Amino acid sequence: MAVVELKKVAKVFASQAGRLTVLVDIDLEVADGEFLCVVGPSGCGKSTLLNLIAGFERPSSGEIVVNGQPVTGPSPSRFVIFQEPALFPWLNVYQNVVFGLRMAGVDPSEQQDKAHALLKAVHLSKFAQAWVTEISGGMKQRVAIARALAMDPDILLMDEPFAALDAQTRDMLHEVLEEVYQQTSKTIVFVTHNVREAVRLGSRVILMSGQEGRIIEQFPVHLPRNRYLEDVEVVTIASRIRDKLRQEVLRSSGEEGEHAG
Amino acid sequence: MPAEPEIAGKAAGKWRGRVARVLFLLALGILWESLSRAGVWNELIFPAPGAVIRSLADGIGDGSLPRAVGASMVRLGIGYSISLLIGIPAGMLLGRLRLLDDTVGSLAVGLQALPSICWLPLAVLWFGLSESAMQFVIIMGSLMAITLTVRDGVKTIPTLYLRAAPILGATGWRFYRYVLFPASFPSVMTGAKLGWTFAWRSLMAAELLYVTTGIGSTLMMGRELHDMPLVIAAMIAIIVIGLITDRLVFRLGEDFVHRRWGVG
Ligand SMILES: Nc1ncnc2c1ncn2[C@@H]1O[C@H](COP(=O)(O)OP(=O)(O)OP(=O)(O)O)[C@@H](O)[C@H]1O
Ligand SMILES: [Mg+2]
């Protein structure tokens, strides 16, 4: 059953330079428990797509339906993990993790149990009392993940969450995310630049085109889970997608050349 | 540890600064004393440091100076608190609600162009020669600065925080209380400091024009009695109060903001 449905969705931004059509005719269904990865050239509208599902932006036309309900705005059931951690600097690590629970009026002892379990899962138990300005970028992103999981959303929307991290931290967070996905079978939409990351994590990868903002190809990933970035099968599928992506990047920069010339 | 010389260097620099400041003030005092000994100007208009210190000591001894300072501070405390209580929420609303900003916001900008003491005639007509009139002047002097500073701060809150709020369930009043207020805290601090400066100046102007108790009136009384040492003693008291609030109250707040938000 489709949890997220986009029907003929288009997004046009109006700016001083004129109207910018970012997404056209997007038809997309995300099944319950699916791990969908979205790749595409920079500026093709991946973040816009995620923001539409999150409810931060409204579609210019078409409809977005989540669990049978049209999306009218942001909701804790569709939690977003941004590229930058977006933690609140006036709270410490622990307070950031329980913030959503506090807003929901969850009983304090339950807040505590949940937060401790989550901080342990992201290997940050020792830093519960640290201030946000005192921890590294990778640690911040781990706190952001713990904060998201505390909300126990139906759908996790992730916008290049690991793009700014070093390889070791990223590998560790892949494992954390893998474990969460297998235990909770949440529906996840994951945007990334990194094709191999998409194949390592996703059960399906969609490729977006650079110019007219469409979904041009879909790649189901039928590999058993607990994959590694270095797995031969992962590398093989990734190189197939990367070839397509490269054509796409070339094509879109070629078109730009024509416009300029 | 490589960090140590750095810290030691900073501490030494701090002490050097303090010693230099004390020596400078001492030199200024000596210059003042020698000028008045030289008798270039009449002692009535240019009192010796000793006379000023005596006047300060007398004022403190008979309790008149602390009483005057106390009266001013109570007045200021009430007016300034009202300004904060109105200005902070008003600034937060103006920063969020476009329509309110286009209307009330532009009114506030306009009113800020008016020096607060210009409100005194109106205040006296409305409230009579009363405490309320003085407080009205303090409020009109500081409210706009607080409101507009907080408004500008709210407008520059990172979009990321504003987007994180609703998905964490911080909506309605909870959004204002748990996200918008703390996120704009650095500008609330700046606004509070600016507002304090404006409130303090408005009060002094009002007390000078309108005789009552208070340190500004002490200054005026000194002039009427041709008591120059008293005038200067009152001026010193005003400077000291300004420095104390800046160092003790606002410096602490700014340090806190700097540590936590990494700005300010
Ligand atoms: N609020 C907005 N107003 C106007 N234009 C916008 C807005 N948000 C995005 N755009 C434009 O829409 C296009 C797609 O942006 P988007 O951020 O979705 O790209 P992206 O695929 O996420 O790129 P990247 O991989 O670099 O993050 C860009 O050309 C961008 O300039
Ligand atoms: Mg993006």
Coordinates of C-alpha atoms and ligand atoms in Angstrom, one line a residue:
Chain A
M1 CA 0.0 0.0 0.0
A2 CA 1.3 3.4 -0.9
V3 CA 2.0 5.6 2.2
V4 CA 3.1 8.6 0.2
E5 CA 1.4 9.4 -3.1
L6 CA 2.3 12.3 -5.4
K7 CA -0.1 12.8 -8.2
K8 CA 0.9 15.1 -11.2
V9 CA 2.8 17.3 -8.8
A10 CA 4.5 20.4 -10.2
K11 CA 6.4 23.1 -8.5
V12 CA 7.1 26.6 -9.9
F13 CA 9.0 29.2 -8.0
A14 CA 8.3 32.8 -8.8
S15 CA 11.4 35.0 -8.4
Q16 CA 12.6 38.4 -9.7
A17 CA 14.3 36.6 -12.6
G18 CA 11.0 35.1 -13.6
R19 CA 9.2 31.8 -13.1
L20 CA 11.4 28.8 -12.4
T21 CA 9.8 25.4 -13.1
V22 CA 11.5 23.0 -10.8
L23 CA 9.3 19.9 -10.8
V24 CA 6.9 18.8 -13.6
D25 CA 4.4 16.0 -13.6
I26 CA 5.8 14.0 -10.7
D27 CA 3.9 10.8 -10.2
L28 CA 5.4 8.9 -7.3
E29 CA 4.2 6.3 -4.9
V30 CA 6.2 5.2 -1.8
A31 CA 5.1 1.9 -0.3
D32 CA 4.8 1.3 3.4
G33 CA 8.2 0.3 4.8
E34 CA 10.0 1.3 1.6
F35 CA 13.5 2.8 1.7
L36 CA 13.4 5.2 -1.3
C37 CA 16.6 7.0 -2.3
V38 CA 16.5 10.0 -4.6
V39 CA 19.5 11.0 -6.7
G40 CA 19.9 13.6 -9.5
P41 CA 22.1 16.5 -10.6
S42 CA 22.5 19.4 -8.3
G43 CA 19.6 21.8 -8.4
C44 CA 17.2 19.3 -10.0
G45 CA 14.7 19.7 -7.2
K46 CA 15.5 16.9 -4.8
S47 CA 15.2 19.1 -1.8
T48 CA 12.1 20.7 -3.2
L49 CA 10.5 17.3 -3.6
L50 CA 11.3 16.5 0.0
N51 CA 10.0 19.8 1.2
L52 CA 6.8 19.2 -0.6
I53 CA 6.3 15.9 1.1
A54 CA 7.3 17.4 4.4
G55 CA 4.7 20.2 3.9
F56 CA 7.1 23.1 4.1
E57 CA 6.2 24.0 0.5
R58 CA 2.9 23.7 -1.3
P59 CA 2.7 22.2 -4.8
S60 CA 1.9 24.6 -7.6
S61 CA -0.4 21.9 -9.0
G62 CA -1.2 18.3 -8.4
E63 CA -1.7 16.6 -5.1
I64 CA 0.3 15.0 -2.3
V65 CA -1.4 12.4 -0.2
V66 CA 0.1 10.7 2.9
N67 CA -1.7 7.9 4.6
G68 CA -4.9 8.8 2.7
Q69 CA -4.8 12.5 3.8
P70 CA -3.8 15.4 1.6
V71 CA -0.7 17.2 3.0
T72 CA -1.6 20.7 4.3
G73 CA 1.5 21.5 6.3
P74 CA 4.4 20.0 8.3
S75 CA 3.6 17.3 10.9
P76 CA 5.7 15.3 13.4
S77 CA 4.5 12.1 11.6
R78 CA 6.7 13.2 8.6
F79 CA 10.0 14.0 10.3
V80 CA 12.8 15.7 8.3
I81 CA 16.5 15.3 8.9
F82 CA 18.2 18.2 7.2
Q83 CA 21.7 18.4 5.8
E84 CA 22.6 20.7 8.7
P85 CA 21.6 19.3 12.0
A86 CA 19.2 22.1 13.0
L87 CA 19.7 21.5 16.7
F88 CA 18.6 24.2 19.2
P89 CA 21.8 25.8 20.6
W90 CA 20.0 26.9 23.8
L91 CA 19.4 23.3 24.8
N92 CA 22.0 20.6 25.6
V93 CA 22.2 17.3 23.8
Y94 CA 19.8 15.5 26.1
Q95 CA 17.3 18.4 26.0
N96 CA 17.4 18.5 22.2
V97 CA 16.6 14.8 22.0
V98 CA 13.6 15.0 24.4
F99 CA 12.3 18.3 23.0
G100 CA 9.6 16.8 20.8
L101 CA 8.5 14.4 23.6
R102 CA 8.3 17.4 25.9
M103 CA 6.1 19.2 23.4
A104 CA 3.9 16.2 23.2
G105 CA 3.5 16.1 26.9
V106 CA 5.1 12.7 27.4
D107 CA 5.7 11.8 31.0
P108 CA 9.2 12.7 32.2
S109 CA 10.4 9.3 33.2
E110 CA 9.4 7.9 29.8
Q111 CA 11.3 10.8 28.2
Q112 CA 14.3 9.9 30.1
D113 CA 14.2 6.2 29.2
K114 CA 13.7 6.9 25.6
A115 CA 16.4 9.5 25.4
H116 CA 19.0 7.3 27.1
A117 CA 18.2 4.4 24.8
L118 CA 18.5 6.6 21.7
L119 CA 21.7 8.3 22.8
K120 CA 23.2 4.9 23.4
A121 CA 22.1 3.8 19.9
V122 CA 24.0 6.8 18.4
H123 CA 27.0 6.3 20.8
L124 CA 26.6 9.6 22.5
S125 CA 25.6 8.6 26.1
K126 CA 28.6 10.4 27.5
F127 CA 27.7 13.6 25.8
A128 CA 24.1 13.9 27.1
Q129 CA 24.9 17.1 29.1
A130 CA 27.2 18.7 26.4
W131 CA 26.1 21.9 24.7
V132 CA 25.5 21.9 21.0
T133 CA 28.4 24.3 20.4
E134 CA 30.7 21.9 22.2
I135 CA 30.3 18.9 19.9
S136 CA 31.5 18.1 16.4
G137 CA 29.5 18.1 13.2
G138 CA 29.2 14.3 13.1
M139 CA 28.1 14.2 16.7
K140 CA 25.5 16.9 15.9
Q141 CA 24.0 14.9 13.1
R142 CA 23.9 11.9 15.4
V143 CA 21.9 13.9 17.9
A144 CA 19.6 15.0 15.1
I145 CA 19.0 11.4 14.3
A146 CA 18.3 10.5 17.9
R147 CA 15.9 13.5 18.1
A148 CA 14.1 12.3 15.0
L149 CA 13.8 8.8 16.3
A150 CA 12.4 10.0 19.6
M151 CA 9.4 11.4 17.6
D152 CA 8.8 7.9 16.2
P153 CA 7.5 9.3 12.9
D154 CA 5.7 7.1 10.3
I155 CA 7.9 8.6 7.6
L156 CA 11.5 9.8 7.8
L157 CA 12.5 12.3 5.2
M158 CA 16.3 12.8 4.9
D159 CA 18.0 15.5 2.8
E160 CA 21.6 14.6 2.3
P161 CA 22.0 14.0 6.0
F162 CA 25.5 12.6 5.8
A163 CA 26.9 14.7 3.0
A164 CA 29.1 16.8 5.2
L165 CA 30.5 13.9 7.3
D166 CA 33.8 12.0 7.1
A167 CA 33.7 8.4 5.8
Q168 CA 34.0 6.7 9.2
T169 CA 31.2 8.7 10.8
R170 CA 29.1 8.1 7.7
D171 CA 29.6 4.4 7.8
M172 CA 28.7 4.3 11.4
L173 CA 25.5 6.3 10.8
H174 CA 24.6 4.0 7.8
E175 CA 24.7 1.1 10.3
V176 CA 22.6 3.0 12.8
L177 CA 20.1 3.9 10.1
E178 CA 20.1 0.3 8.8
E179 CA 19.3 -1.0 12.3
V180 CA 16.5 1.5 12.8
Y181 CA 15.1 0.6 9.4
Q182 CA 15.1 -3.1 10.1
Q183 CA 13.7 -2.8 13.6
T184 CA 11.0 -0.3 12.9
S185 CA 10.4 -0.7 9.1
K186 CA 9.7 3.0 8.8
T187 CA 9.1 4.5 5.4
I188 CA 12.2 6.5 4.5
V189 CA 12.8 8.9 1.7
F190 CA 16.5 9.6 1.4
V191 CA 18.0 12.3 -0.8
T192 CA 21.7 12.0 -1.7
H193 CA 24.4 13.0 -4.1
N194 CA 26.2 9.8 -3.5
V195 CA 24.9 7.0 -5.8
R196 CA 26.7 4.2 -3.9
E197 CA 25.1 5.4 -0.6
A198 CA 21.7 5.3 -2.3
V199 CA 22.3 1.6 -3.4
R200 CA 23.8 0.6 0.0
L201 CA 20.7 1.9 1.8
G202 CA 17.7 2.0 -0.6
S203 CA 15.2 -0.6 -1.6
R204 CA 14.6 1.6 -4.7
V205 CA 16.6 4.4 -6.2
I206 CA 14.9 7.0 -8.4
L207 CA 16.9 9.2 -10.7
M208 CA 15.7 12.8 -11.5
S209 CA 16.6 14.7 -14.6
G210 CA 18.5 17.9 -14.5
Q211 CA 16.4 20.2 -16.6
E212 CA 12.7 19.6 -16.6
G213 CA 12.5 18.2 -13.2
R214 CA 11.1 14.7 -13.9
I215 CA 11.7 11.3 -12.6
I216 CA 13.5 9.7 -15.5
E217 CA 14.4 6.2 -14.2
Q218 CA 13.8 3.9 -11.3
F219 CA 16.2 1.2 -10.1
P220 CA 14.8 -1.4 -7.7
V221 CA 17.6 -2.8 -5.5
H222 CA 16.9 -6.4 -4.7
L223 CA 20.0 -7.1 -2.6
P224 CA 19.8 -8.6 0.9
R225 CA 20.1 -6.0 3.6
N226 CA 23.1 -5.2 5.7
R227 CA 25.0 -4.2 2.6
Y228 CA 28.4 -2.5 2.5
L229 CA 29.4 0.4 0.3
E230 CA 32.2 -1.8 -1.1
D231 CA 30.0 -4.8 -1.9
V232 CA 30.5 -5.9 -5.6
E233 CA 26.7 -5.9 -6.2
V234 CA 26.3 -2.4 -4.7
V235 CA 29.2 -1.1 -6.8
T236 CA 27.8 -2.7 -10.0
I237 CA 24.3 -1.3 -9.6
A238 CA 25.7 2.1 -8.5
S239 CA 27.9 2.3 -11.6
R240 CA 24.9 1.7 -13.8
I241 CA 23.0 4.5 -12.1
R242 CA 26.1 6.7 -12.2
D243 CA 26.4 6.3 -16.0
K244 CA 22.8 7.5 -16.4
L245 CA 23.4 10.3 -14.0
R246 CA 26.5 11.4 -15.8
Q247 CA 24.6 11.5 -19.1
E248 CA 22.0 13.6 -17.4
V249 CA 24.5 16.0 -16.0
L250 CA 26.2 16.3 -19.4
R251 CA 22.8 16.8 -21.1
S252 CA 21.7 19.5 -18.7
S253 CA 25.0 21.4 -18.9
G254 CA 24.9 20.9 -22.7
E255 CA 21.5 22.6 -22.9
E256 CA 22.8 25.4 -20.8
G257 CA 25.6 25.9 -23.3
E258 CA 23.1 26.0 -26.1
H259 CA 21.1 28.7 -24.3
A260 CA 24.2 30.7 -23.7
G261 CA 25.4 30.4 -27.3
Chain B
M1 CA 49.7 22.1 27.3
P2 CA 49.9 24.5 24.4
A3 CA 46.8 26.3 25.5
E4 CA 48.4 27.5 28.7
P5 CA 50.6 30.3 27.5
E6 CA 47.7 31.6 25.5
I7 CA 45.4 31.8 28.6
A8 CA 48.2 33.2 30.7
G9 CA 48.9 35.8 28.0
K10 CA 45.2 36.9 28.0
A11 CA 45.1 37.2 31.8
A12 CA 48.3 39.3 31.8
G13 CA 46.8 41.5 29.1
K14 CA 43.7 42.0 31.2
W15 CA 45.7 43.0 34.2
R16 CA 47.8 45.4 32.2
G17 CA 44.6 47.0 30.9
R18 CA 43.3 47.4 34.5
V19 CA 46.5 48.9 35.8
A20 CA 46.6 51.3 32.8
R21 CA 43.1 52.4 33.5
V22 CA 43.7 53.1 37.2
L23 CA 46.9 55.0 36.4
F24 CA 45.0 57.1 33.8
L25 CA 42.2 58.0 36.2
L26 CA 44.8 58.9 38.8
A27 CA 46.6 61.1 36.4
L28 CA 43.3 62.8 35.5
G29 CA 42.7 63.4 39.2
I30 CA 46.1 64.9 39.7
L31 CA 45.6 67.2 36.7
W32 CA 42.3 68.2 38.1
E33 CA 43.7 68.9 41.5
S34 CA 46.6 70.9 40.2
L35 CA 44.4 73.0 37.9
S36 CA 42.1 73.9 40.8
R37 CA 45.2 74.7 43.0
A38 CA 46.5 77.0 40.3
G39 CA 43.4 79.0 40.8
V40 CA 42.8 79.7 37.1
W41 CA 39.0 79.4 37.6
N42 CA 36.8 80.4 40.4
E43 CA 36.2 77.6 42.9
L44 CA 32.5 78.2 42.6
I45 CA 32.5 77.0 39.0
F46 CA 35.5 74.7 39.2
P47 CA 35.6 72.8 42.5
A48 CA 38.6 70.8 43.7
P49 CA 38.4 67.0 43.8
G50 CA 38.5 67.1 47.5
A51 CA 35.3 69.2 47.7
V52 CA 33.6 66.8 45.4
I53 CA 34.7 63.8 47.4
R54 CA 33.5 65.5 50.6
S55 CA 30.2 66.3 48.9
L56 CA 29.9 62.6 47.9
A57 CA 30.7 61.4 51.4
D58 CA 28.2 63.9 53.0
G59 CA 25.5 62.8 50.6
I60 CA 26.2 59.1 51.4
G61 CA 26.5 59.9 55.1
D62 CA 23.3 61.7 55.5
G63 CA 21.5 59.2 53.2
S64 CA 20.3 61.8 50.7
L65 CA 22.4 60.4 47.9
P66 CA 21.3 56.8 48.3
R67 CA 17.7 58.0 48.7
A68 CA 17.9 60.0 45.5
V69 CA 19.5 57.1 43.7
G70 CA 16.9 54.7 45.1
A71 CA 14.0 56.9 44.0
S72 CA 15.4 57.1 40.5
M73 CA 16.0 53.3 40.4
V74 CA 12.5 52.5 41.5
R75 CA 11.1 54.7 38.9
L76 CA 13.4 53.3 36.3
G77 CA 12.8 49.7 37.4
I78 CA 9.0 50.1 37.0
G79 CA 9.1 51.9 33.7
Y80 CA 11.8 49.7 32.2
S81 CA 10.0 46.5 33.3
I82 CA 6.8 47.6 31.7
S83 CA 8.8 48.3 28.5
L84 CA 10.3 44.9 28.5
L85 CA 7.0 43.2 29.3
I86 CA 5.4 44.9 26.3
G87 CA 8.3 45.3 24.0
I88 CA 9.6 41.7 23.9
P89 CA 6.3 40.0 23.0
A90 CA 5.4 42.9 20.7
G91 CA 8.7 42.6 18.9
M92 CA 8.2 38.8 18.5
L93 CA 4.7 39.3 17.0
L94 CA 5.9 42.1 14.7
G95 CA 8.7 39.8 13.5
R96 CA 6.2 37.1 12.7
L97 CA 3.1 38.8 11.4
R98 CA 3.6 40.8 8.3
L99 CA 0.4 42.8 8.5
L100 CA 1.1 43.8 12.1
D101 CA 4.7 44.9 11.0
D102 CA 3.4 47.0 8.1
T103 CA 1.1 48.9 10.4
V104 CA 2.2 48.9 14.1
G105 CA 5.8 48.3 13.1
S106 CA 6.0 51.4 10.9
L107 CA 4.3 53.4 13.7
A108 CA 7.0 52.2 16.1
V109 CA 9.7 53.3 13.6
G110 CA 8.1 56.7 13.4
L111 CA 7.8 57.1 17.1
Q112 CA 11.4 56.2 17.6
A113 CA 12.4 59.3 15.7
L114 CA 10.9 61.4 18.5
P115 CA 13.3 62.0 21.5
S116 CA 11.5 60.6 24.5
I117 CA 11.7 63.9 26.5
C118 CA 9.3 65.4 23.9
W119 CA 6.6 63.3 25.5
L120 CA 6.9 65.1 28.8
P121 CA 4.5 68.0 28.1
L122 CA 1.9 65.6 26.9
A123 CA 2.5 63.3 29.8
V124 CA 2.2 66.1 32.3
L125 CA -1.1 67.1 30.7
W126 CA -2.4 63.6 30.8
F127 CA -1.1 62.4 34.1
G128 CA -0.4 65.6 36.0
L129 CA 2.8 66.2 37.9
S130 CA 3.1 62.6 39.0
E131 CA 5.2 59.5 39.0
S132 CA 3.0 58.2 36.1
A133 CA 4.1 61.1 33.9
M134 CA 7.8 60.2 34.5
Q135 CA 7.2 56.5 33.9
F136 CA 5.3 57.3 30.7
V137 CA 8.4 59.2 29.4
I138 CA 10.7 56.2 30.4
I139 CA 8.4 53.8 28.6
M140 CA 8.1 55.9 25.5
G141 CA 11.9 56.2 25.5
S142 CA 12.7 52.6 25.7
L143 CA 9.7 50.6 24.3
M144 CA 10.4 51.3 20.6
A145 CA 14.0 50.4 20.8
I146 CA 13.3 47.1 22.5
T147 CA 10.4 46.2 20.2
L148 CA 12.3 47.0 17.0
T149 CA 15.5 45.2 18.1
V150 CA 13.6 42.1 19.0
R151 CA 11.6 42.3 15.7
D152 CA 14.7 42.5 13.7
G153 CA 16.2 39.6 15.6
V154 CA 13.1 37.4 15.0
K155 CA 13.3 38.1 11.3
T156 CA 16.8 36.8 11.1
I157 CA 16.2 33.5 13.0
P158 CA 17.6 30.7 10.8
T159 CA 14.9 29.0 8.7
L160 CA 16.1 25.6 9.9
Y161 CA 14.9 26.4 13.4
L162 CA 11.5 27.5 12.1
R163 CA 11.2 24.4 10.1
A164 CA 12.3 22.1 12.9
A165 CA 9.7 23.6 15.2
P166 CA 6.4 22.2 13.7
I167 CA 7.8 18.7 13.1
L168 CA 8.8 18.6 16.7
G169 CA 5.3 19.5 17.7
A170 CA 6.1 23.1 18.7
T171 CA 3.0 24.9 17.3
G172 CA 0.8 27.7 18.6
W173 CA 1.9 29.3 21.9
R174 CA 4.5 26.5 22.3
F175 CA 6.2 27.7 19.2
Y176 CA 6.5 31.2 20.7
R177 CA 7.5 30.0 24.1
Y178 CA 9.9 27.2 23.3
V179 CA 11.4 28.1 19.9
L180 CA 10.9 31.7 18.9
F181 CA 11.7 33.2 22.3
P182 CA 14.9 31.3 23.0
A183 CA 16.0 31.5 19.3
S184 CA 15.6 35.3 19.5
F185 CA 17.2 35.5 22.9
P186 CA 20.5 37.1 21.6
S187 CA 18.5 40.0 20.1
V188 CA 16.3 40.2 23.3
M189 CA 19.5 40.7 25.2
T190 CA 20.6 43.4 22.7
G191 CA 17.2 45.1 22.8
A192 CA 17.1 45.0 26.6
K193 CA 20.5 46.7 26.8
L194 CA 19.6 49.3 24.3
G195 CA 16.3 49.8 26.0
W196 CA 18.0 50.3 29.4
T197 CA 20.3 53.0 27.9
F198 CA 17.3 54.8 26.5
A199 CA 15.2 54.4 29.6
W200 CA 18.1 55.7 31.8
R201 CA 18.6 58.8 29.6
S202 CA 14.9 59.5 29.4
L203 CA 14.6 59.4 33.1
M204 CA 17.5 61.7 33.6
A205 CA 16.1 64.2 31.1
A206 CA 12.7 64.0 32.8
E207 CA 14.1 64.4 36.3
L208 CA 16.1 67.5 35.2
L209 CA 13.1 69.2 33.8
Y210 CA 10.6 68.2 36.4
V211 CA 11.7 68.6 40.0
T212 CA 11.0 65.7 42.2
T213 CA 13.1 63.2 44.2
G214 CA 15.8 61.3 42.3
I215 CA 19.4 61.7 41.2
G216 CA 18.6 63.9 38.3
S217 CA 16.8 66.3 40.6
T218 CA 19.8 66.3 42.9
L219 CA 21.8 67.5 40.0
M220 CA 19.3 70.3 39.3
M221 CA 19.2 71.2 43.0
G222 CA 23.0 71.5 43.0
R223 CA 22.7 74.0 40.2
E224 CA 20.1 76.1 41.9
L225 CA 22.1 76.2 45.1
H226 CA 25.3 77.0 43.1
D227 CA 26.7 73.9 44.8
M228 CA 29.2 72.7 42.1
P229 CA 30.6 69.9 44.2
L230 CA 27.1 68.5 44.6
V231 CA 26.6 68.8 40.8
I232 CA 29.7 66.8 40.0
A233 CA 29.1 64.3 42.8
A234 CA 25.7 63.6 41.3
M235 CA 27.2 63.2 37.9
I236 CA 29.7 60.7 39.2
A237 CA 26.9 58.8 40.9
I238 CA 25.1 58.6 37.5
I239 CA 28.2 57.4 35.8
V240 CA 28.8 54.7 38.4
I241 CA 25.2 53.4 38.2
G242 CA 25.6 53.2 34.4
L243 CA 28.8 51.3 34.6
I244 CA 27.6 48.9 37.3
T245 CA 24.5 47.9 35.3
D246 CA 26.5 47.5 32.2
R247 CA 29.2 45.4 33.8
L248 CA 27.1 43.3 36.2
V249 CA 23.8 42.8 34.4
F250 CA 24.4 43.1 30.7
R251 CA 27.9 41.8 30.5
L252 CA 26.8 38.6 32.2
G253 CA 23.9 38.2 29.7
E254 CA 26.2 38.8 26.7
D255 CA 28.7 36.3 28.0
F256 CA 25.9 33.8 28.3
V257 CA 24.7 34.4 24.8
H258 CA 28.2 34.2 23.4
R259 CA 28.9 30.9 25.1
R260 CA 25.6 29.2 24.1
W261 CA 24.7 30.7 20.8
G262 CA 28.3 31.3 19.7
V263 CA 27.4 34.9 18.6
G264 CA 27.0 38.3 20.2
Ligands
LIG1 N1 12.4 29.1 -2.2 C1 12.8 29.1 -3.5 N2 12.6 30.1 -4.3 C2 13.0 30.1 -5.5 N3 13.8 29.2 -6.1 C3 14.0 28.1 -5.3 C4 13.6 28.0 -4.0 N4 14.0 26.8 -3.5 C5 14.7 26.2 -4.5 N5 14.7 26.9 -5.6 C6 15.3 26.6 -6.9 O1 14.8 25.4 -7.3 C7 15.8 24.6 -7.9 C8 15.9 23.2 -7.2 O2 16.4 23.4 -5.9 P1 16.6 22.2 -4.9 O3 17.1 22.8 -3.6 O4 15.4 21.4 -4.8 O5 17.7 21.4 -5.6 P2 18.5 20.1 -5.2 O6 18.2 19.0 -6.2 O7 18.2 19.8 -3.8 O8 20.0 20.5 -5.3 P3 21.2 20.1 -4.4 O9 21.6 18.7 -4.8 O10 22.3 21.0 -4.9 O11 20.9 20.2 -3.0 C9 17.1 25.4 -7.8 O12 17.3 26.0 -9.1 C10 16.8 26.5 -6.8 O13 17.4 27.6 -7.1
MG2 MG 19.2 19.9 -1.9

